[in-house]
Coordinates of N, CA and C in Angstrom, one line a residue:
X1 N 18.7 -14.3 -37.6 CA 18.9 -14.7 -36.2 C 17.5 -14.8 -35.6
X2 N 17.3 -15.9 -34.9 CA 16.0 -16.1 -34.3 C 15.8 -15.3 -33.0
X3 N 14.6 -15.0 -32.7 CA 14.2 -14.1 -31.6 C 14.8 -14.6 -30.3
X4 N 14.8 -15.9 -30.0 CA 15.4 -16.3 -28.7 C 16.9 -16.1 -28.5
X5 N 17.6 -16.3 -29.7 CA 19.0 -16.0 -29.6 C 19.3 -14.5 -29.4
X6 N 18.5 -13.7 -30.1 CA 18.6 -12.2 -30.0 C 18.3 -11.8 -28.6
X7 N 17.2 -12.3 -28.0 CA 16.9 -12.0 -26.7 C 18.0 -12.3 -25.7
X8 N 18.6 -13.5 -25.9 CA 19.6 -14.0 -25.0 C 20.9 -13.1 -25.1
X9 N 21.2 -12.8 -26.4 CA 22.4 -11.9 -26.6 C 22.2 -10.6 -26.0
X10 N 21.1 -9.9 -26.1 CA 20.8 -8.6 -25.5 C 20.8 -8.7 -24.0
X11 N 20.3 -9.8 -23.4 CA 20.4 -9.9 -22.0 C 21.8 -10.1 -21.5
X12 N 22.6 -10.8 -22.3 CA 24.0 -11.0 -21.9 C 24.8 -9.7 -21.9
X13 N 24.6 -9.0 -23.0 CA 25.3 -7.7 -23.1 C 24.7 -6.6 -22.3
X14 N 23.5 -6.5 -22.1 CA 22.8 -5.5 -21.3 C 22.5 -4.2 -22.1
X15 N 21.6 -3.5 -21.5 CA 21.1 -2.2 -22.1 C 22.2 -1.2 -22.3
X16 N 23.1 -1.1 -21.2 CA 24.1 0.0 -21.3 C 25.1 -0.3 -22.5
X17 N 25.4 -1.5 -22.7 CA 26.3 -1.9 -23.8 C 25.7 -1.5 -25.1
X18 N 24.4 -1.9 -25.2 CA 23.6 -1.6 -26.5 C 23.5 -0.1 -26.7
X19 N 23.3 0.7 -25.6 CA 23.3 2.2 -25.7 C 24.7 2.7 -26.2
X20 N 25.8 2.2 -25.6 CA 27.1 2.7 -26.0 C 27.4 2.3 -27.5
X21 N 27.0 1.1 -27.9 CA 27.2 0.7 -29.3 C 26.4 1.7 -30.2
X22 N 25.1 1.9 -29.9 CA 24.2 2.8 -30.7 C 24.8 4.2 -30.8
X23 N 25.3 4.7 -29.6 CA 25.9 6.0 -29.6 C 27.1 6.2 -30.5
X24 N 27.9 5.1 -30.5 CA 29.2 5.2 -31.3 C 28.8 5.1 -32.8
X25 N 27.9 4.3 -33.1 CA 27.4 4.2 -34.6 C 26.8 5.5 -35.0
X26 N 26.0 6.1 -34.1 CA 25.4 7.4 -34.5 C 26.5 8.4 -34.7
X27 N 27.5 8.5 -33.8 CA 28.5 9.5 -33.9 C 29.3 9.3 -35.2
X28 N 29.6 8.0 -35.5 CA 30.3 7.7 -36.8 C 29.5 8.1 -38.0
X29 N 28.2 7.9 -37.9 CA 27.3 8.3 -39.1 C 27.3 9.8 -39.3
X30 N 27.1 10.5 -38.2 CA 27.1 12.0 -38.3 C 28.5 12.5 -38.8
X31 N 29.6 12.0 -38.2 CA 30.9 12.4 -38.7 C 31.1 12.1 -40.2
X32 N 30.7 10.9 -40.6 CA 30.8 10.5 -42.0 C 30.0 11.4 -42.9
X33 N 28.7 11.8 -42.5 CA 27.9 12.7 -43.2 C 28.6 14.0 -43.3
X34 N 29.1 14.5 -42.2 CA 29.8 15.8 -42.2 C 31.0 15.9 -43.1
X35 N 31.8 14.7 -43.1 CA 33.0 14.7 -43.9 C 32.9 14.4 -45.3
X36 N 31.8 13.7 -45.7 CA 31.6 13.3 -47.1 C 30.5 14.1 -47.8
X37 N 29.3 14.2 -47.1 CA 28.2 14.8 -47.8 C 28.2 16.3 -47.7
X38 N 28.6 16.9 -46.5 CA 28.5 18.3 -46.4 C 29.4 19.1 -47.4
X39 N 30.6 18.6 -47.6 CA 31.5 19.3 -48.6 C 30.8 19.3 -50.0
X40 N 30.1 18.2 -50.4 CA 29.4 18.2 -51.6 C 28.2 19.2 -51.7
X41 N 27.5 19.2 -50.5 CA 26.4 20.1 -50.5 C 26.8 21.6 -50.6
X42 N 28.0 21.9 -50.1 CA 28.5 23.3 -50.2 C 29.3 23.6 -51.4
X43 N 29.6 22.6 -52.3 CA 30.4 22.7 -53.4 C 29.7 23.7 -54.4
X44 N 30.5 24.5 -55.1 CA 29.9 25.4 -56.1 C 29.2 24.6 -57.2
X45 N 28.0 25.1 -57.5 CA 27.3 24.4 -58.6 C 26.4 23.3 -58.2
X46 N 26.7 22.7 -57.0 CA 25.8 21.5 -56.6 C 24.4 22.0 -56.4
X47 N 24.2 23.1 -55.7 CA 22.8 23.6 -55.4 C 22.1 23.8 -56.7
X48 N 22.7 24.4 -57.7 CA 22.1 24.7 -58.9 C 21.7 23.4 -59.7
X49 N 22.7 22.5 -59.7 CA 22.4 21.2 -60.5 C 21.3 20.4 -59.8
X50 N 21.3 20.4 -58.5 CA 20.3 19.5 -57.9 C 19.0 20.1 -57.4
X51 N 19.0 21.4 -57.3 CA 17.8 22.0 -56.8 C 17.0 22.9 -57.8
X52 N 17.7 23.3 -58.9 CA 17.2 24.2 -59.9 C 15.9 23.6 -60.5
X53 N 15.9 22.4 -60.9 CA 14.8 21.8 -61.6 C 13.6 21.6 -60.7
X54 N 13.8 21.4 -59.4 CA 12.6 21.1 -58.5 C 12.1 22.4 -57.9
X55 N 13.0 23.3 -57.5 CA 12.6 24.5 -56.8 C 12.8 25.8 -57.6
X56 N 13.1 25.7 -58.8 CA 13.1 26.8 -59.8 C 13.9 28.0 -59.2
X57 N 15.2 27.6 -58.8 CA 16.0 28.7 -58.3 C 16.3 29.7 -59.5
X58 N 16.5 30.9 -59.2 CA 16.6 31.9 -60.2 C 17.8 31.6 -61.2
X59 N 17.5 32.0 -62.4 CA 18.5 31.7 -63.5 C 19.9 32.3 -63.2
X60 N 19.9 33.5 -62.8 CA 21.2 34.1 -62.5 C 21.6 33.8 -61.1
X61 N 22.9 33.9 -60.9 CA 23.4 33.5 -59.5 C 22.7 34.4 -58.5
X62 N 22.0 33.9 -57.6 CA 21.2 34.7 -56.7 C 21.6 34.5 -55.3
X63 N 22.1 35.6 -54.7 CA 22.6 35.6 -53.4 C 21.6 35.2 -52.4
X64 N 20.3 35.7 -52.4 CA 19.3 35.3 -51.5 C 19.0 33.8 -51.6
X65 N 18.9 33.2 -52.8 CA 18.7 31.8 -52.9 C 19.9 31.0 -52.3
X66 N 21.1 31.4 -52.6 CA 22.3 30.7 -52.0 C 22.3 30.8 -50.5
X67 N 22.0 31.9 -50.0 CA 22.0 32.1 -48.6 C 20.9 31.2 -47.9
X68 N 19.8 31.2 -48.5 CA 18.7 30.4 -48.0 C 19.1 28.9 -48.0
X69 N 19.6 28.4 -49.1 CA 20.0 27.0 -49.2 C 21.1 26.7 -48.3
X70 N 22.1 27.6 -48.2 CA 23.2 27.3 -47.3 C 22.7 27.2 -45.8
X71 N 21.8 28.1 -45.5 CA 21.2 28.1 -44.1 C 20.5 26.8 -43.8
X72 N 19.8 26.3 -44.8 CA 19.0 25.0 -44.6 C 20.0 23.9 -44.4
X73 N 21.1 23.9 -45.2 CA 22.1 22.8 -45.2 C 22.8 22.9 -43.8
X74 N 23.2 24.0 -43.4 CA 23.8 24.2 -42.1 C 22.8 23.8 -40.9
X75 N 21.6 24.1 -41.1 CA 20.6 23.7 -40.0 C 20.5 22.2 -39.9
X76 N 20.5 21.5 -41.1 CA 20.4 20.1 -41.2 C 21.6 19.5 -40.4
X77 N 22.8 20.0 -40.6 CA 23.9 19.4 -39.9 C 23.8 19.7 -38.4
X78 N 23.4 20.9 -38.0 CA 23.2 21.2 -36.6 C 22.2 20.3 -36.0
X79 N 21.1 20.1 -36.7 CA 20.0 19.1 -36.2 C 20.6 17.8 -35.9
X80 N 21.4 17.2 -36.9 CA 22.0 15.9 -36.7 C 23.0 15.9 -35.5
X81 N 23.6 17.0 -35.3 CA 24.6 17.1 -34.2 C 24.0 17.4 -32.9
X82 N 22.7 17.7 -32.8 CA 22.1 18.1 -31.6 C 22.0 17.0 -30.6
X83 N 22.3 17.4 -29.3 CA 22.3 16.3 -28.3 C 20.9 15.7 -28.1
X84 N 19.9 16.5 -28.3 CA 18.5 16.0 -28.1 C 18.2 15.0 -29.2
X85 N 18.5 15.2 -30.4 CA 18.3 14.3 -31.5 C 19.1 13.0 -31.3
X86 N 20.4 13.2 -30.8 CA 21.3 12.1 -30.5 C 20.6 11.2 -29.4
X87 N 20.2 11.8 -28.3 CA 19.6 11.1 -27.2 C 18.3 10.4 -27.6
X88 N 17.4 11.0 -28.4 CA 16.2 10.4 -28.9 C 16.5 9.2 -29.8
X89 N 17.5 9.4 -30.7 CA 17.8 8.3 -31.6 C 18.3 7.1 -30.8
X90 N 19.2 7.3 -29.8 CA 19.7 6.2 -29.1 C 18.5 5.5 -28.3
X91 N 17.7 6.3 -27.7 CA 16.6 5.8 -26.9 C 15.7 5.0 -27.7
X92 N 15.3 5.5 -28.9 CA 14.3 4.8 -29.8 C 15.0 3.5 -30.3
X93 N 16.3 3.6 -30.8 CA 16.9 2.5 -31.3 C 17.1 1.4 -30.3
X94 N 17.6 1.7 -29.1 CA 17.8 0.6 -28.1 C 16.4 0.1 -27.6
X95 N 15.4 0.9 -27.4 CA 14.1 0.4 -26.9 C 13.5 -0.4 -28.0
X96 N 13.6 0.0 -29.3 CA 13.1 -0.8 -30.4 C 13.7 -2.1 -30.5
X97 N 15.1 -2.1 -30.3 CA 15.8 -3.4 -30.4 C 15.3 -4.4 -29.3
X98 N 15.2 -3.9 -28.1 CA 14.8 -4.7 -27.0 C 13.3 -5.1 -27.2
X99 N 12.5 -4.2 -27.6 CA 11.0 -4.6 -27.9 C 10.9 -5.6 -28.9
X100 N 11.7 -5.5 -30.0 CA 11.6 -6.5 -31.1 C 12.1 -7.8 -30.7
X101 N 13.2 -7.9 -29.9 CA 13.7 -9.1 -29.4 C 12.7 -9.8 -28.4
X102 N 12.0 -9.0 -27.6 CA 11.1 -9.6 -26.6 C 9.9 -10.2 -27.2
X103 N 9.5 -9.8 -28.4 CA 8.2 -10.3 -29.0 C 7.0 -10.0 -28.1
X104 N 7.1 -9.0 -27.3 CA 5.9 -8.7 -26.4 C 5.3 -7.4 -27.0
X105 N 4.4 -7.7 -27.9 CA 3.8 -6.5 -28.6 C 2.5 -6.0 -27.9
X106 N 2.2 -6.6 -26.7 CA 1.0 -6.2 -26.0 C 1.0 -4.7 -25.6
X107 N 2.2 -4.2 -25.2 CA 2.3 -2.8 -24.7 C 2.0 -1.9 -25.9
X108 N 2.6 -2.3 -27.0 CA 2.4 -1.4 -28.3 C 1.0 -1.4 -28.7
X109 N 0.4 -2.6 -28.6 CA -1.1 -2.7 -28.9 C -1.9 -1.9 -28.0
X110 N -1.6 -1.9 -26.7 CA -2.4 -1.2 -25.7 C -2.2 0.3 -26.0
X111 N -1.0 0.8 -26.3 CA -0.8 2.2 -26.5 C -1.5 2.6 -27.8
X112 N -1.4 1.8 -28.8 CA -2.1 2.1 -30.1 C -3.7 2.2 -29.9
X113 N -4.2 1.2 -29.1 CA -5.6 1.2 -28.9 C -6.0 2.5 -28.0
X114 N -5.2 2.8 -27.0 CA -5.5 3.9 -26.2 C -5.5 5.2 -27.0
X115 N -4.5 5.4 -27.8 CA -4.5 6.6 -28.7 C -5.6 6.7 -29.7
X116 N -5.7 5.6 -30.5 CA -6.7 5.6 -31.6 C -8.2 5.6 -31.1
X117 N -8.4 4.7 -30.1 CA -9.9 4.5 -29.7 C -10.3 5.4 -28.5
X118 N -9.4 5.9 -27.7 CA -9.7 6.6 -26.6 C -9.4 8.1 -26.6
X119 N -8.1 8.4 -26.7 CA -7.6 9.8 -26.7 C -8.1 10.6 -27.9
X120 N -7.9 10.0 -29.1 CA -8.4 10.8 -30.3 C -9.9 11.0 -30.3
X121 N -10.6 10.0 -29.8 CA -12.0 10.1 -29.7 C -12.4 11.1 -28.7
X122 N -11.7 11.1 -27.5 CA -12.0 12.2 -26.5 C -11.8 13.6 -27.1
X123 N -10.7 13.8 -27.8 CA -10.3 15.0 -28.4 C -11.4 15.5 -29.4
X124 N -11.9 14.5 -30.2 CA -12.9 14.8 -31.2 C -14.2 15.2 -30.5
X125 N -14.6 14.4 -29.6 CA -15.9 14.6 -28.9 C -15.9 15.9 -28.1
X126 N -14.8 16.3 -27.6 CA -14.7 17.5 -26.7 C -14.0 18.7 -27.4
X127 N -14.0 18.6 -28.7 CA -13.2 19.6 -29.5 C -13.7 21.1 -29.2
X128 N -15.0 21.3 -29.2 CA -15.5 22.7 -29.0 C -15.2 23.2 -27.6
X129 N -15.3 22.3 -26.6 CA -15.0 22.7 -25.2 C -13.5 23.0 -25.1
X130 N -12.7 22.1 -25.7 CA -11.2 22.3 -25.6 C -10.8 23.6 -26.3
X131 N -11.4 23.8 -27.4 CA -11.1 25.0 -28.2 C -11.4 26.3 -27.4
X132 N -12.6 26.3 -26.7 CA -13.0 27.4 -25.9 C -12.0 27.6 -24.8
X133 N -11.7 26.6 -24.0 CA -10.8 26.7 -22.9 C -9.4 27.1 -23.4
X134 N -8.9 26.6 -24.4 CA -7.6 26.9 -24.9 C -7.5 28.4 -25.4
X135 N -8.5 28.7 -26.1 CA -8.6 30.1 -26.6 C -8.6 31.1 -25.5
X136 N -9.4 30.8 -24.4 CA -9.4 31.7 -23.3 C -8.1 31.8 -22.6
X137 N -7.3 30.7 -22.6 CA -5.9 30.7 -22.0 C -4.9 31.5 -22.8
X138 N -5.1 31.5 -24.1 CA -4.1 32.2 -24.9 C -4.6 33.5 -25.5
X139 N -5.7 34.0 -25.0 CA -6.2 35.3 -25.5 C -5.3 36.4 -25.2
X140 N -4.8 36.4 -24.0 CA -3.8 37.5 -23.6 C -2.6 37.5 -24.4
X141 N -1.9 36.4 -24.5 CA -0.7 36.4 -25.4 C -1.0 36.7 -26.8
X142 N -2.2 36.5 -27.3 CA -2.6 36.8 -28.6 C -3.0 38.3 -28.8
X143 N -2.7 39.1 -27.7 CA -3.0 40.5 -27.8 C -4.5 40.8 -27.8
X144 N -5.3 39.9 -27.2 CA -6.7 40.2 -27.1 C -7.5 39.9 -28.4
X145 N -6.8 39.4 -29.4 CA -7.4 39.1 -30.7 C -8.0 37.7 -30.7
X146 N -9.3 37.6 -30.6 CA -10.0 36.3 -30.5 C -9.7 35.4 -31.7
X147 N -9.7 36.0 -32.9 CA -9.5 35.2 -34.1 C -8.1 34.6 -34.1
X148 N -7.1 35.4 -33.7 CA -5.7 34.9 -33.6 C -5.6 33.8 -32.6
X149 N -6.2 34.0 -31.4 CA -6.2 32.9 -30.4 C -6.9 31.7 -30.8
X150 N -8.0 31.8 -31.5 CA -8.8 30.6 -32.0 C -8.0 29.9 -33.1
X151 N -7.3 30.6 -33.9 CA -6.5 30.0 -35.0 C -5.4 29.2 -34.3
X152 N -4.7 29.8 -33.4 CA -3.6 29.2 -32.7 C -4.1 27.9 -31.9
X153 N -5.2 28.0 -31.3 CA -5.8 26.9 -30.5 C -6.1 25.7 -31.5
X154 N -6.7 26.1 -32.6 CA -7.0 25.1 -33.6 C -5.8 24.3 -34.2
X155 N -4.8 25.2 -34.5 CA -3.5 24.6 -35.0 C -2.8 23.8 -34.0
X156 N -2.9 24.2 -32.7 CA -2.3 23.4 -31.6 C -3.0 22.0 -31.5
X157 N -4.3 22.1 -31.5 CA -5.1 20.8 -31.4 C -4.8 19.9 -32.5
X158 N -4.7 20.4 -33.7 CA -4.4 19.6 -34.9 C -3.0 19.0 -34.8
X159 N -2.0 19.8 -34.3 CA -0.7 19.3 -34.1 C -0.7 18.2 -33.1
X160 N -1.4 18.3 -32.0 CA -1.5 17.2 -31.0 C -2.0 16.0 -31.6
X161 N -3.1 16.1 -32.4 CA -3.7 14.9 -33.1 C -2.7 14.3 -34.0
X162 N -1.9 15.1 -34.7 CA -0.9 14.6 -35.7 C 0.2 13.9 -34.9
X163 N 0.6 14.4 -33.8 CA 1.7 13.8 -33.0 C 1.2 12.4 -32.5
X164 N 0.0 12.4 -32.0 CA -0.6 11.1 -31.6 C -0.6 10.1 -32.6
X165 N -1.1 10.5 -33.8 CA -1.2 9.6 -35.0 C 0.2 9.1 -35.4
X166 N 1.2 10.0 -35.4 CA 2.5 9.6 -35.8 C 3.1 8.6 -34.8
X167 N 2.8 8.8 -33.5 CA 3.2 7.9 -32.5 C 2.7 6.5 -32.7
X168 N 1.4 6.4 -33.0 CA 0.8 5.1 -33.2 C 1.4 4.4 -34.5
X169 N 1.7 5.2 -35.5 CA 2.3 4.6 -36.7 C 3.7 4.1 -36.4
X170 N 4.4 4.7 -35.5 CA 5.8 4.3 -35.2 C 5.8 3.0 -34.3
X171 N 4.7 2.6 -33.8 CA 4.7 1.4 -32.9 C 4.7 0.2 -33.7

């Protein structure tokens, strides 16, 4: 379908209609996952057949291994059913659909440039000062341990940089 037709169709239906459609498809997908995939994941022997070779689960039936795997499987389903994940999925899907139809990639280019050329450069150039300020702010919650506060500050800064990079890749 050409871009003009898609843009016209989206304008005709509106954003709210598109959001409702995306919500319904998401709900159907999670329900289908829960009804078809989850029983297989919990089936006896599935974990051993599919995870043994990669994760070297213990040869004998191991309660701690089974408990850990079951917990991760349940957490995955909870994650998919979470209202925040649902909201973000709908928001990203609808915004992406409208952005793709509009063919206006200037905003994405501006955001990409701002992150890559400005914000990440600022973080790199001011790393020492940022680390000092952040360490000072979290020294008390770190129990007065400077090394612990510095490590947390460094990890936090790295996480922010990673989040920014991931965002530019998603544009």
